[in-house]
Coordinates of C-alpha atoms and ligand atoms in Angstrom, one line a residue:
M1 CA -38.6 -69.1 -23.9
L2 CA -36.1 -71.9 -23.2
A3 CA -32.4 -71.6 -24.6
T4 CA -29.3 -73.7 -24.0
A5 CA -26.1 -71.6 -22.6
A6 CA -22.7 -72.1 -21.5
I7 CA -23.0 -70.5 -18.1
F8 CA -20.4 -68.7 -16.0
E9 CA -21.0 -69.7 -12.6
K10 CA -18.0 -68.5 -10.8
L11 CA -14.4 -67.4 -11.3
H12 CA -11.9 -70.1 -12.3
T13 CA -14.6 -72.7 -12.8
P14 CA -15.5 -74.5 -16.0
F15 CA -18.3 -73.0 -18.1
A16 CA -21.6 -75.2 -17.2
V17 CA -23.9 -76.1 -20.1
G18 CA -27.5 -76.1 -19.1
D19 CA -31.0 -74.7 -19.8
V20 CA -31.9 -71.1 -19.3
E21 CA -34.8 -68.9 -19.6
V22 CA -34.6 -66.1 -22.5
D23 CA -36.9 -63.1 -21.8
D24 CA -38.4 -62.5 -25.5
A25 CA -40.8 -59.9 -24.6
L26 CA -38.6 -57.4 -26.9
R27 CA -38.5 -53.6 -26.2
P28 CA -38.1 -50.7 -28.5
G29 CA -35.0 -51.3 -30.5
E30 CA -34.3 -54.8 -29.7
A31 CA -34.1 -57.9 -31.8
L32 CA -34.2 -61.7 -30.8
V33 CA -31.7 -63.9 -32.6
R34 CA -31.3 -67.4 -32.7
I35 CA -27.6 -68.1 -32.4
V36 CA -26.4 -70.6 -34.8
A37 CA -22.6 -70.4 -34.0
S38 CA -20.3 -68.2 -31.6
G39 CA -16.8 -67.7 -31.9
V40 CA -14.5 -68.4 -28.6
C41 CA -12.4 -65.3 -27.8
H42 CA -9.5 -64.6 -25.8
T43 CA -11.7 -62.3 -23.7
D44 CA -14.2 -65.1 -23.1
A45 CA -11.0 -66.9 -21.0
L46 CA -10.3 -63.4 -19.3
V47 CA -13.7 -63.3 -17.9
R48 CA -13.7 -67.1 -16.3
D49 CA -10.3 -66.0 -15.0
G50 CA -11.3 -62.9 -13.2
D51 CA -9.1 -60.7 -15.7
F52 CA -12.4 -59.1 -17.4
P53 CA -15.0 -57.5 -15.4
F54 CA -18.0 -59.2 -16.2
P55 CA -20.3 -60.3 -13.1
A56 CA -21.1 -64.0 -12.4
P57 CA -23.3 -65.6 -12.6
G58 CA -24.1 -64.9 -16.3
V59 CA -23.4 -66.0 -20.0
A60 CA -20.2 -64.9 -22.1
G61 CA -19.8 -65.2 -25.6
H62 CA -19.4 -62.3 -28.1
E63 CA -19.0 -63.5 -31.5
G64 CA -22.4 -64.7 -32.4
S65 CA -23.8 -65.2 -35.9
G66 CA -27.3 -66.5 -36.4
I67 CA -30.9 -65.6 -37.7
V68 CA -33.2 -62.7 -36.7
E69 CA -36.1 -64.4 -35.0
A70 CA -38.1 -61.4 -34.0
V71 CA -37.6 -57.7 -33.9
G72 CA -39.3 -55.3 -31.0
P73 CA -41.2 -52.0 -31.7
G74 CA -39.6 -49.4 -34.1
V75 CA -36.9 -51.7 -35.6
T76 CA -36.5 -51.1 -39.3
S77 CA -33.0 -52.2 -40.0
V78 CA -33.3 -56.0 -39.8
S79 CA -36.1 -58.5 -40.3
P80 CA -37.3 -62.0 -39.2
G81 CA -35.3 -64.6 -41.1
Q82 CA -32.3 -62.3 -41.9
K83 CA -28.9 -63.7 -41.3
V84 CA -26.7 -61.6 -39.2
I85 CA -23.4 -61.0 -37.4
I86 CA -23.9 -59.5 -33.6
G87 CA -21.4 -56.5 -33.4
W88 CA -20.2 -54.8 -30.7
P89 CA -22.9 -52.7 -29.0
F90 CA -22.4 -48.7 -29.1
C91 CA -24.7 -45.8 -28.3
G92 CA -24.8 -44.2 -31.5
A93 CA -24.9 -40.6 -29.8
C94 CA -21.6 -40.0 -28.2
R95 CA -18.7 -37.8 -29.3
N96 CA -17.0 -40.8 -30.9
C97 CA -19.8 -42.7 -32.3
L98 CA -20.9 -39.9 -33.9
D99 CA -17.2 -39.5 -35.3
G100 CA -17.6 -42.8 -36.9
Q101 CA -15.6 -44.8 -34.3
P102 CA -18.3 -46.7 -32.3
R103 CA -15.4 -49.2 -31.2
Y104 CA -14.7 -46.3 -28.7
C105 CA -18.2 -45.4 -27.8
L106 CA -17.9 -43.4 -24.4
S107 CA -20.4 -46.0 -23.0
L108 CA -18.2 -49.1 -24.3
G109 CA -17.6 -50.3 -20.6
P110 CA -21.2 -50.6 -19.3
L111 CA -22.3 -51.9 -22.8
V112 CA -20.0 -54.7 -22.9
A113 CA -19.2 -55.8 -19.3
G114 CA -22.2 -54.4 -17.4
G115 CA -24.2 -57.9 -17.5
A116 CA -27.5 -56.2 -18.3
R117 CA -29.6 -53.5 -20.1
D118 CA -28.7 -50.0 -19.1
D119 CA -31.7 -49.8 -16.6
G120 CA -30.1 -53.0 -14.9
S121 CA -32.6 -55.7 -16.1
T122 CA -31.1 -59.0 -17.4
T123 CA -32.5 -60.8 -20.3
L124 CA -31.6 -64.3 -18.8
R125 CA -32.7 -66.2 -16.3
R126 CA -31.9 -69.8 -14.8
V127 CA -35.1 -72.2 -15.2
T128 CA -35.6 -71.9 -11.7
G129 CA -36.0 -68.1 -11.7
E130 CA -32.8 -66.5 -10.6
P131 CA -31.5 -63.9 -13.1
L132 CA -28.3 -64.7 -15.0
H133 CA -26.1 -61.6 -16.2
S134 CA -26.7 -60.9 -19.8
H135 CA -25.3 -58.6 -22.4
F136 CA -21.9 -59.5 -22.5
F137 CA -20.6 -57.4 -25.6
G138 CA -24.5 -56.9 -26.0
Q139 CA -25.2 -60.4 -26.7
S140 CA -24.0 -63.3 -24.3
S141 CA -23.9 -65.2 -27.4
F142 CA -22.8 -68.7 -25.7
A143 CA -26.5 -69.7 -25.6
S144 CA -28.8 -70.5 -28.3
Y145 CA -31.0 -67.3 -28.4
S146 CA -29.8 -63.7 -27.6
V147 CA -31.6 -60.9 -27.2
C148 CA -29.4 -57.7 -28.5
A149 CA -29.6 -54.2 -29.8
A150 CA -31.1 -54.3 -33.3
S151 CA -28.3 -51.5 -34.3
S152 CA -25.4 -53.8 -33.3
L153 CA -26.7 -56.4 -35.9
V154 CA -24.8 -56.5 -39.3
P155 CA -27.0 -58.1 -41.9
V156 CA -25.0 -60.5 -44.4
P157 CA -26.0 -62.2 -47.7
S158 CA -28.5 -64.8 -47.6
D159 CA -26.2 -67.5 -49.2
A160 CA -23.4 -66.7 -46.5
A161 CA -22.2 -69.6 -44.4
V162 CA -23.8 -68.5 -41.1
E163 CA -21.7 -70.8 -38.8
L164 CA -18.6 -69.2 -39.9
L165 CA -19.4 -65.6 -39.3
G166 CA -19.0 -64.7 -35.9
P167 CA -15.4 -64.3 -35.4
L168 CA -15.4 -61.5 -38.1
S169 CA -17.1 -59.2 -35.4
C170 CA -14.3 -59.2 -33.0
G171 CA -10.9 -61.6 -33.0
I172 CA -10.8 -61.2 -36.8
A173 CA -12.1 -57.6 -37.2
T174 CA -9.4 -56.9 -34.5
G175 CA -6.6 -57.9 -36.2
A176 CA -7.7 -57.0 -39.9
G177 CA -9.0 -53.8 -38.8
A178 CA -5.7 -52.9 -37.1
I179 CA -4.2 -52.8 -40.4
L180 CA -6.5 -51.8 -42.8
N181 CA -8.2 -49.0 -40.6
A182 CA -5.6 -47.9 -38.4
L183 CA -2.1 -48.5 -39.3
R184 CA -2.2 -48.4 -43.1
P185 CA 1.2 -49.6 -43.7
P186 CA 2.5 -47.8 -47.1
A187 CA 4.1 -49.7 -49.8
G188 CA 7.8 -51.0 -48.9
S189 CA 7.1 -51.2 -45.4
S190 CA 8.0 -53.8 -42.9
V191 CA 5.4 -55.2 -40.4
V192 CA 6.2 -57.3 -37.4
I193 CA 3.1 -59.6 -35.7
Y194 CA 4.0 -60.5 -32.4
G195 CA 1.4 -64.0 -31.7
A196 CA 0.1 -65.8 -34.6
G197 CA -3.2 -66.7 -33.0
A198 CA -6.8 -65.4 -34.7
V199 CA -5.9 -62.1 -34.2
G200 CA -2.3 -62.1 -35.6
L201 CA -3.2 -64.4 -38.5
A202 CA -6.1 -61.7 -39.5
A203 CA -3.4 -59.2 -39.3
V204 CA -1.1 -61.0 -41.6
M205 CA -3.9 -61.8 -44.0
A206 CA -4.7 -58.0 -44.2
T207 CA -1.1 -56.9 -44.3
R208 CA -0.7 -59.1 -47.5
L209 CA -3.5 -56.9 -49.0
T210 CA -1.4 -53.7 -48.5
G211 CA 1.8 -52.7 -50.2
A212 CA 4.1 -53.9 -47.2
T213 CA 7.0 -55.8 -48.3
T214 CA 8.3 -57.5 -45.3
I215 CA 5.7 -59.3 -43.0
I216 CA 7.3 -61.1 -39.9
A217 CA 4.8 -63.6 -37.8
V218 CA 6.4 -64.4 -34.2
D219 CA 5.1 -67.0 -32.2
R220 CA 6.1 -70.2 -30.4
V221 CA 3.8 -72.9 -31.8
A222 CA 5.6 -74.1 -35.0
A223 CA 2.1 -75.0 -36.4
R224 CA 1.0 -71.3 -36.3
L225 CA 4.1 -70.2 -38.1
K226 CA 3.8 -72.4 -40.9
L227 CA 0.0 -71.5 -41.5
A228 CA 1.3 -67.7 -41.2
R229 CA 3.7 -68.3 -44.1
E230 CA 0.7 -69.9 -46.0
L231 CA -1.5 -66.7 -45.2
G232 CA 0.9 -64.1 -46.2
A233 CA 4.1 -63.9 -43.8
T234 CA 7.3 -63.5 -45.8
E235 CA 9.4 -64.4 -42.7
T236 CA 8.8 -66.3 -39.6
V237 CA 10.5 -66.4 -36.2
N238 CA 10.0 -69.1 -33.5
V239 CA 10.9 -67.9 -30.0
A240 CA 10.7 -71.5 -28.6
A241 CA 14.0 -72.3 -30.6
P242 CA 16.6 -72.1 -27.8
G243 CA 18.7 -68.9 -27.8
T244 CA 16.1 -66.9 -30.0
D245 CA 15.8 -63.3 -29.5
P246 CA 13.1 -62.0 -31.3
V247 CA 14.3 -58.4 -31.3
A248 CA 17.5 -59.1 -32.6
A249 CA 15.7 -61.8 -35.5
V250 CA 13.6 -59.0 -36.7
T251 CA 16.3 -56.5 -36.9
E252 CA 18.3 -58.7 -38.9
I253 CA 15.5 -59.7 -41.3
C254 CA 14.7 -56.0 -41.8
G255 CA 17.9 -54.6 -41.9
G256 CA 17.4 -52.5 -38.8
P257 CA 14.1 -51.6 -36.9
A258 CA 10.6 -52.6 -38.5
D259 CA 8.3 -49.9 -39.5
F260 CA 5.1 -51.4 -37.7
A261 CA 5.0 -54.0 -34.6
L262 CA 1.7 -55.4 -33.5
D263 CA 1.3 -57.1 -30.2
C264 CA -1.5 -59.3 -30.5
T265 CA -0.3 -61.5 -27.4
G266 CA -1.5 -58.9 -24.5
I267 CA 1.6 -60.1 -22.9
V268 CA 3.4 -57.3 -21.2
A269 CA 7.0 -59.0 -21.9
V270 CA 6.1 -59.3 -25.7
L271 CA 4.4 -55.8 -25.9
R272 CA 8.2 -54.9 -24.8
Q273 CA 9.8 -56.8 -27.6
A274 CA 7.3 -55.2 -30.1
A275 CA 8.3 -51.6 -28.9
D276 CA 11.9 -52.4 -29.2
S277 CA 11.3 -54.0 -32.8
V278 CA 10.5 -50.4 -34.3
G279 CA 13.1 -47.4 -34.3
M280 CA 12.9 -44.1 -35.2
R281 CA 9.2 -43.0 -36.4
G282 CA 8.1 -46.4 -36.4
T283 CA 4.6 -47.6 -34.7
V284 CA 4.0 -50.0 -32.1
A285 CA 0.5 -51.2 -31.5
L286 CA -1.1 -52.5 -28.8
I287 CA -3.7 -55.1 -30.1
G288 CA -4.2 -58.1 -27.5
G289 CA -6.1 -57.7 -24.5
A290 CA -4.0 -58.0 -21.2
P291 CA -5.5 -58.7 -17.8
S292 CA -7.2 -55.6 -16.3
G293 CA -4.7 -53.5 -14.3
A294 CA -1.8 -54.4 -16.3
G295 CA 1.2 -51.9 -16.7
F296 CA 4.1 -51.5 -18.9
T297 CA 7.3 -49.9 -19.6
L298 CA 9.4 -48.4 -22.5
D299 CA 13.0 -47.3 -23.1
H300 CA 12.7 -43.5 -22.7
L301 CA 15.2 -42.4 -25.1
T302 CA 14.6 -44.7 -28.1
T303 CA 10.6 -44.1 -27.6
L304 CA 11.5 -40.0 -27.6
W305 CA 12.8 -40.7 -31.4
G306 CA 9.6 -40.2 -32.8
K307 CA 8.3 -43.7 -31.9
K308 CA 4.6 -44.1 -31.9
V309 CA 2.8 -46.0 -29.2
V310 CA -1.0 -46.5 -30.1
G311 CA -3.8 -48.6 -28.9
I312 CA -6.1 -50.0 -31.4
L313 CA -9.4 -51.3 -30.1
G314 CA -11.3 -54.1 -32.1
G315 CA -9.9 -53.0 -35.4
E316 CA -11.6 -49.7 -35.1
G317 CA -14.1 -48.3 -37.4
R318 CA -17.7 -49.3 -38.1
S319 CA -18.7 -53.0 -38.0
T320 CA -20.8 -53.2 -41.0
V321 CA -18.1 -51.4 -43.2
L322 CA -15.1 -53.6 -42.1
I323 CA -16.9 -56.9 -41.7
G324 CA -18.8 -56.2 -45.5
A325 CA -15.4 -55.7 -47.1
L326 CA -13.9 -59.0 -45.1
L327 CA -16.8 -60.8 -46.5
K328 CA -16.2 -59.7 -50.0
L329 CA -12.5 -60.4 -49.7
H330 CA -13.3 -63.9 -48.5
A331 CA -15.4 -64.5 -51.4
Q332 CA -12.7 -63.3 -53.6
G333 CA -10.4 -65.9 -52.0
R334 CA -8.1 -63.1 -50.4
F335 CA -8.9 -63.3 -46.9
P336 CA -9.3 -66.9 -46.0
Y337 CA -10.0 -66.5 -42.4
D338 CA -12.2 -69.6 -42.5
R339 CA -8.8 -71.6 -42.3
L340 CA -8.2 -70.6 -38.7
I341 CA -11.7 -72.2 -37.8
Q342 CA -12.5 -75.4 -36.0
T343 CA -15.9 -76.2 -34.8
F344 CA -17.1 -77.7 -31.5
P345 CA -20.6 -78.4 -30.1
L346 CA -21.7 -76.0 -27.3
S347 CA -21.3 -78.8 -24.8
A348 CA -17.5 -79.0 -25.7
V349 CA -17.2 -75.1 -24.7
N350 CA -14.3 -75.9 -22.0
E351 CA -12.3 -78.0 -24.4
A352 CA -12.7 -75.2 -27.0
L353 CA -11.2 -72.6 -24.5
E354 CA -8.6 -75.4 -23.6
A355 CA -7.8 -76.0 -27.4
S356 CA -7.3 -72.2 -28.2
H357 CA -5.1 -71.6 -25.1
S358 CA -2.8 -74.5 -25.8
G359 CA -2.2 -73.3 -29.6
E360 CA -3.9 -76.3 -31.0
V361 CA -6.9 -74.7 -32.5
V362 CA -6.6 -71.2 -33.7
K363 CA -10.2 -70.1 -33.7
P364 CA -12.9 -72.3 -32.1
V365 CA -16.3 -71.7 -32.9
L366 CA -19.1 -73.4 -31.0
L367 CA -22.3 -74.5 -32.8
M368 CA -25.4 -74.2 -31.1
P369 CA -27.9 -77.4 -30.6
A370 CA -30.5 -76.8 -33.4
Ligands
ZN1 ZN1 -21.1 -44.3 -28.0
ZN2 ZN1 -13.2 -60.8 -28.6

């Protein structure tokens, strides 16, 4: 069947919007989803820039939401007509999946970046017949249709605004889950969040749902810091202000080191600032994605002082549980993530990526052609 997609033709080149063929002969365990909208995440830009190993030519996009169009043999978890979010793929059988941590599925690499089903077949082709890599994060959602594993679909209530849901599967879950699933800051604690983009602001909103009493957002875009305040930050630090040392600013606000610091930027120099912002028995968390191959250094002595350095991928936990909770919190007015979203038509995918990169838009969401 024909679909419209944003094609990743080659590195360092804008995505090209055009027609593609979707192989809708579903196999056991698969579903065909009509994508209504897809969030744009930093990882999509990493693909285009060669900092995430997804093969060209293909279709990126991994925050898809839409409506189940058809299901393959044996699928009972979803049915046609159901509204869904496409969550991260997982094998369901490895040690980490069985342990309730499918974000750390031992097959995660090939499932998110292999560019095909596990037998090497792709579900996307050019209209002229040449294959295009598919299954980016199991979905390749920069397209009006996606063939994905039914096990990765998260059903949502029929009255949910489906065009706003996609970011809950990756960017928003990554920030919120880091706080709610992984770090769980106790009453009276201090949390500093480096980077007030979609991931960092989701972390701010999630931290406000805990007993943490100091919530500091650090960024270089004044509008994002203003939004951070509105969403729950008790203090903000603008590193673009001349002479600003964020570590000194955090130490002054907290009256000493912070208890938790999150790097939501994926910038190695900022990660070091986050690490230096926490002290004895403090925790620094790696949240944002850096270019593949990146390394970092820490101060040995102050790390030895009981500091914990943890990586937290995708907010951890199970998509169904976390996304379900975030949807309810949103309906209760306690998690207003929709304030981060600005929609673009799929044809403006490159403008959406640029708006996110410049800081002008926090979370672009692409609306697929009907
Ligand atoms: Zn697994
Ligand atoms: Zn993402």
